[in-house]
Amino acid sequence: MRLFLRLGVLSLIIIQTTLPALWAQTFPFRVRLQEANRQPVVGATLRLTSITDTTRHLYTISDTTGLAAFQVQKGQTYRLLATSVGLKALQRVVKPVTGQSVLALVMEEDNITLQTVAVTAAKPLVTQEDDKTIVDPEPIANTSTSAYEIMEKSPGVFLDPDGNVYLSSTTPATIYINGREQKMSAADIASMLKSLPPNSIAKIEIMRTPSARYDAAGSGGIVNIVLKKGVKIGLTGSANAGFNQGRFGNQFAGINLNNSQNGRTAYLNLNYTRRNMYEEIQTNRRFSPDSLLRQDAYTTFPAHTFYAGYGLGFELNQRWAIDLDGRFSWNQNNSQAGNDNQIIQLSTGRLLTENLNQVSNQNRILSFSQGFSTKYKIDTIGSELTTDVSYNLIGNRGLQDFTTQYLLPIRPGTAGDGSFDNLRHLGAAQIDLKYKLTPTIKLETGAKTTAQYFTSESAYFRKVSDRRIPDRFRTNTFNYRENINAVYVQASKGFGAFLLKGGVRLENTNMYGRQRVPADTSFQINRTDLFPYVYLSRRVAKIAGYEVRSYLVYRRSITRPVYDYLNPFPRYVDQYLYETGNPALRPQFTENYEVNISVEDRPLFALGRNHTRDIFTNVVYQDPNNRSLAFRTYDNLGTNRETYFRILAGIPPIKRYFFVFGGQFNYNDYSGLYEGRPLNFQRGSWSFFTYHQLKIDRRSTFTLNGFIRTNGQLQFYELSNFGALNLSLNRRFLDDKLMVTLTANDLFFTNYYQFTIQQGSLSANGLRRSDTRRFGLTLRYNFGIRKREERSNIFNIESPEKAGN
């Protein structure tokens, strides 16, 4: 806290001492906006973007005489964008000079009539803002039933069946909601994303190499899902309902309301989802030198979800704004699993043993999140001070029943039951200062603290005759505490054709875990680490009016083991497999180097390398005391050098059609020890994705998107080729207020894979697939008056659905 106060005082001193110098190097530049009849354009939004540093934006609003004023730097060239409701967007390249009179510009009337429905102009599907790639989810939301499906279809984002999200690396990315990290497992995050309605997302920010401003625990990058807030003019909203059907069906319905007036905004989002799906996993594992264990598991996942999102925003004056936002969800997630186990003698092909495990789970998950943030605009050229405080609560109560029937040789079966109760509290507080020391130098600094408290209790019993006997192998109780404190500072400066940004982040980690049942064990980790970041951009050339820039990035990051990875207590999976944590597990550190080329800050291709030491991953070992048993754990295996190449290409709308296509190649080279023996593992894989839209007529749009992954990899598992092709058809009715969407996801049922693993004494192969092929119908009705969105004619990957005729 003392360090935080010192940073704040230092920042205020810098502001006071540098403000006169700042104004001394700038001069006023004035623009007057008029309509064709010479009437002033009142309340228009104007933006100036520096040609030499596209990260610098100046904003202002025209007054009652149509006059707008900026403070600009001498000798600089800017791109001016002016927008106003009912008028066509106006763009000019300007080079202000000292003593220049007012620049008069005329804005033309838009020939689109604004009715009681949203009339939306061209908006990019994929754009780049500094170190972030922005995905506009609206076209994808029309063909999706949840935020999880939007993520699956977003260009350049890949999800595995466990819910992990991958960007450039084969290390999973970290998931944020509204800029706040979600400290949950991949399965919990996947469940949360499936509860978010698709039309609740404003944008998806993809940060493959986040700067020092962001948490260092993001070796695989960061995906920030920004939820919609009430930002439309007046009272607007939409009601939606739909379903899709595979082997099982999903149904959903919801309503979204937005209100904005007189500097106040509010929104409310309500949604109900009923879903079901199946997953099938077939595995063949060498059980002994002359026997094979064959397992065929089939699981269904019926669920009900109620979701509510809400928020309030207030602009107290031209400098101060505060926001209050929250989410609440209640999930009833159940599962029914059956696992047929057979042991076959390889030399004769004879079936030696067969049994059937059946497991039934009932989970009730309550999730609550509340955030409060403030923003103070220090000046008109982008300097600001922001604070953010948030609290998250996730509670999970569950019941489990399990039985085993012995079919060969026949003998009495076994049964049992259990209950578990998990509760997670997560609080975070953060303050960030962005300040323009000069028009070409920007300083960023801040501090953050997070505190997490997690408790887990489980009680299991075996059924013997009519008695319930405590099962000590499955029963446990533990507490876990985590506190991470961080401070950072970084600065950027443009000089000539170059833009340099450098920074450093200091993080202090404190982790404490204690298991109370069945044995009293504990561990404690306290460490402090430094994470540098360097970003260099250079303007290379200008081709056909588009600026080509190159980028060099260096970043150091950390991946910390969570409690489940550290807890040594053995957890029962089936009679042939259990899992346990490793208290000696060390965090892994990754150094990332990347060079890329962009056109108008739109990424074209990138080449990079991740060097990770003390890499830890999920491994399966044979039990040294029982060859018929295997256990799953986490272990530090050595180092990994991952080289990747990424390319992205597309065309803006050409009348009715546009597309985007991308590909990524990853090559991993592991070296270390596995079961005490040398490990050398190399694997190269390709991932391709594409997105197409064809505007059939003014009201109808056809969309195709898909991906292919060849020679895929999941940790040390080698995957077969797999992919998916998705189709959709949109049609608007009732004066464009009603949208009807027909969808076909994974049309050819190719989104499944075969896997093999051959490491140490473990030799296995199998198949994994789920209920991915689905056909659906979605209805969405819009009401109210919405603000026209800004047009952009620079090189973007845009959706013709938003481009009008």
PDB file of C-alpha atoms in Angstrom, residues 125 139 143 651-660 691-705 726-731 798-805:
ATOM      1  CA  LEU A 125     -14.759  -8.172 -37.840  1.00  0.00           C
ATOM      2  CA  PRO A 139     -21.873 -11.714 -36.786  1.00  0.00           C
ATOM      3  CA  THR A 143     -25.110 -18.266 -35.272  1.00  0.00           C
ATOM      4  CA  ILE A 651     -10.280  -8.953 -48.360  1.00  0.00           C
ATOM      5  CA  PRO A 652     -12.612  -6.129 -47.356  1.00  0.00           C
ATOM      6  CA  PRO A 653     -16.188  -6.361 -48.657  1.00  0.00           C
ATOM      7  CA  ILE A 654     -16.303  -6.436 -52.461  1.00  0.00           C
ATOM      8  CA  LYS A 655     -19.943  -5.583 -53.062  1.00  0.00           C
ATOM      9  CA  ARG A 656     -21.541  -8.639 -51.463  1.00  0.00           C
ATOM     10  CA  TYR A 657     -18.666 -10.898 -50.358  1.00  0.00           C
ATOM     11  CA  PHE A 658     -15.670 -10.966 -48.080  1.00  0.00           C
ATOM     12  CA  PHE A 659     -13.468 -13.579 -46.453  1.00  0.00           C
ATOM     13  CA  VAL A 660     -10.623 -14.016 -43.983  1.00  0.00           C
ATOM     14  CA  TYR A 691     -14.502 -17.110 -42.324  1.00  0.00           C
ATOM     15  CA  HIS A 692     -16.697 -16.174 -45.325  1.00  0.00           C
ATOM     16  CA  GLN A 693     -19.819 -14.049 -45.722  1.00  0.00           C
ATOM     17  CA  LEU A 694     -21.984 -13.547 -48.796  1.00  0.00           C
ATOM     18  CA  LYS A 695     -24.718 -10.916 -48.812  1.00  0.00           C
ATOM     19  CA  ILE A 696     -27.430 -12.551 -50.913  1.00  0.00           C
ATOM     20  CA  ASP A 697     -29.639  -9.464 -50.892  1.00  0.00           C
ATOM     21  CA  ARG A 698     -30.359  -6.536 -48.575  1.00  0.00           C
ATOM     22  CA  ARG A 699     -31.922  -8.781 -45.947  1.00  0.00           C
ATOM     23  CA  SER A 700     -30.187 -12.147 -46.361  1.00  0.00           C
ATOM     24  CA  THR A 701     -26.640 -13.226 -45.527  1.00  0.00           C
ATOM     25  CA  PHE A 702     -24.899 -16.578 -45.881  1.00  0.00           C
ATOM     26  CA  THR A 703     -21.954 -17.402 -43.602  1.00  0.00           C
ATOM     27  CA  LEU A 704     -19.376 -20.184 -43.699  1.00  0.00           C
ATOM     28  CA  ASN A 705     -16.605 -20.699 -41.168  1.00  0.00           C
ATOM     29  CA  ASN A 726     -20.152 -24.455 -39.884  1.00  0.00           C
ATOM     30  CA  LEU A 727     -22.855 -22.859 -42.052  1.00  0.00           C
ATOM     31  CA  SER A 728     -25.549 -20.280 -41.323  1.00  0.00           C
ATOM     32  CA  LEU A 729     -28.227 -18.330 -43.174  1.00  0.00           C
ATOM     33  CA  ASN A 730     -29.650 -15.055 -41.802  1.00  0.00           C
ATOM     34  CA  ARG A 731     -32.837 -13.360 -42.994  1.00  0.00           C
ATOM     35  CA  GLU A 798     -15.137  -6.301 -42.403  1.00  0.00           C
ATOM     36  CA  SER A 799     -18.477  -7.984 -42.486  1.00  0.00           C
ATOM     37  CA  PRO A 800     -20.742  -7.167 -45.444  1.00  0.00           C
ATOM     38  CA  GLU A 801     -23.653  -7.927 -43.146  1.00  0.00           C
ATOM     39  CA  LYS A 802     -22.897  -4.492 -41.665  1.00  0.00           C
ATOM     40  CA  ALA A 803     -22.011  -2.742 -44.880  1.00  0.00           C
ATOM     41  CA  GLY A 804     -25.506  -2.054 -46.154  1.00  0.00           C
ATOM     42  CA  ASN A 805     -25.985  -2.233 -49.911  1.00  0.00           C
TER      43      ASN A 805
END
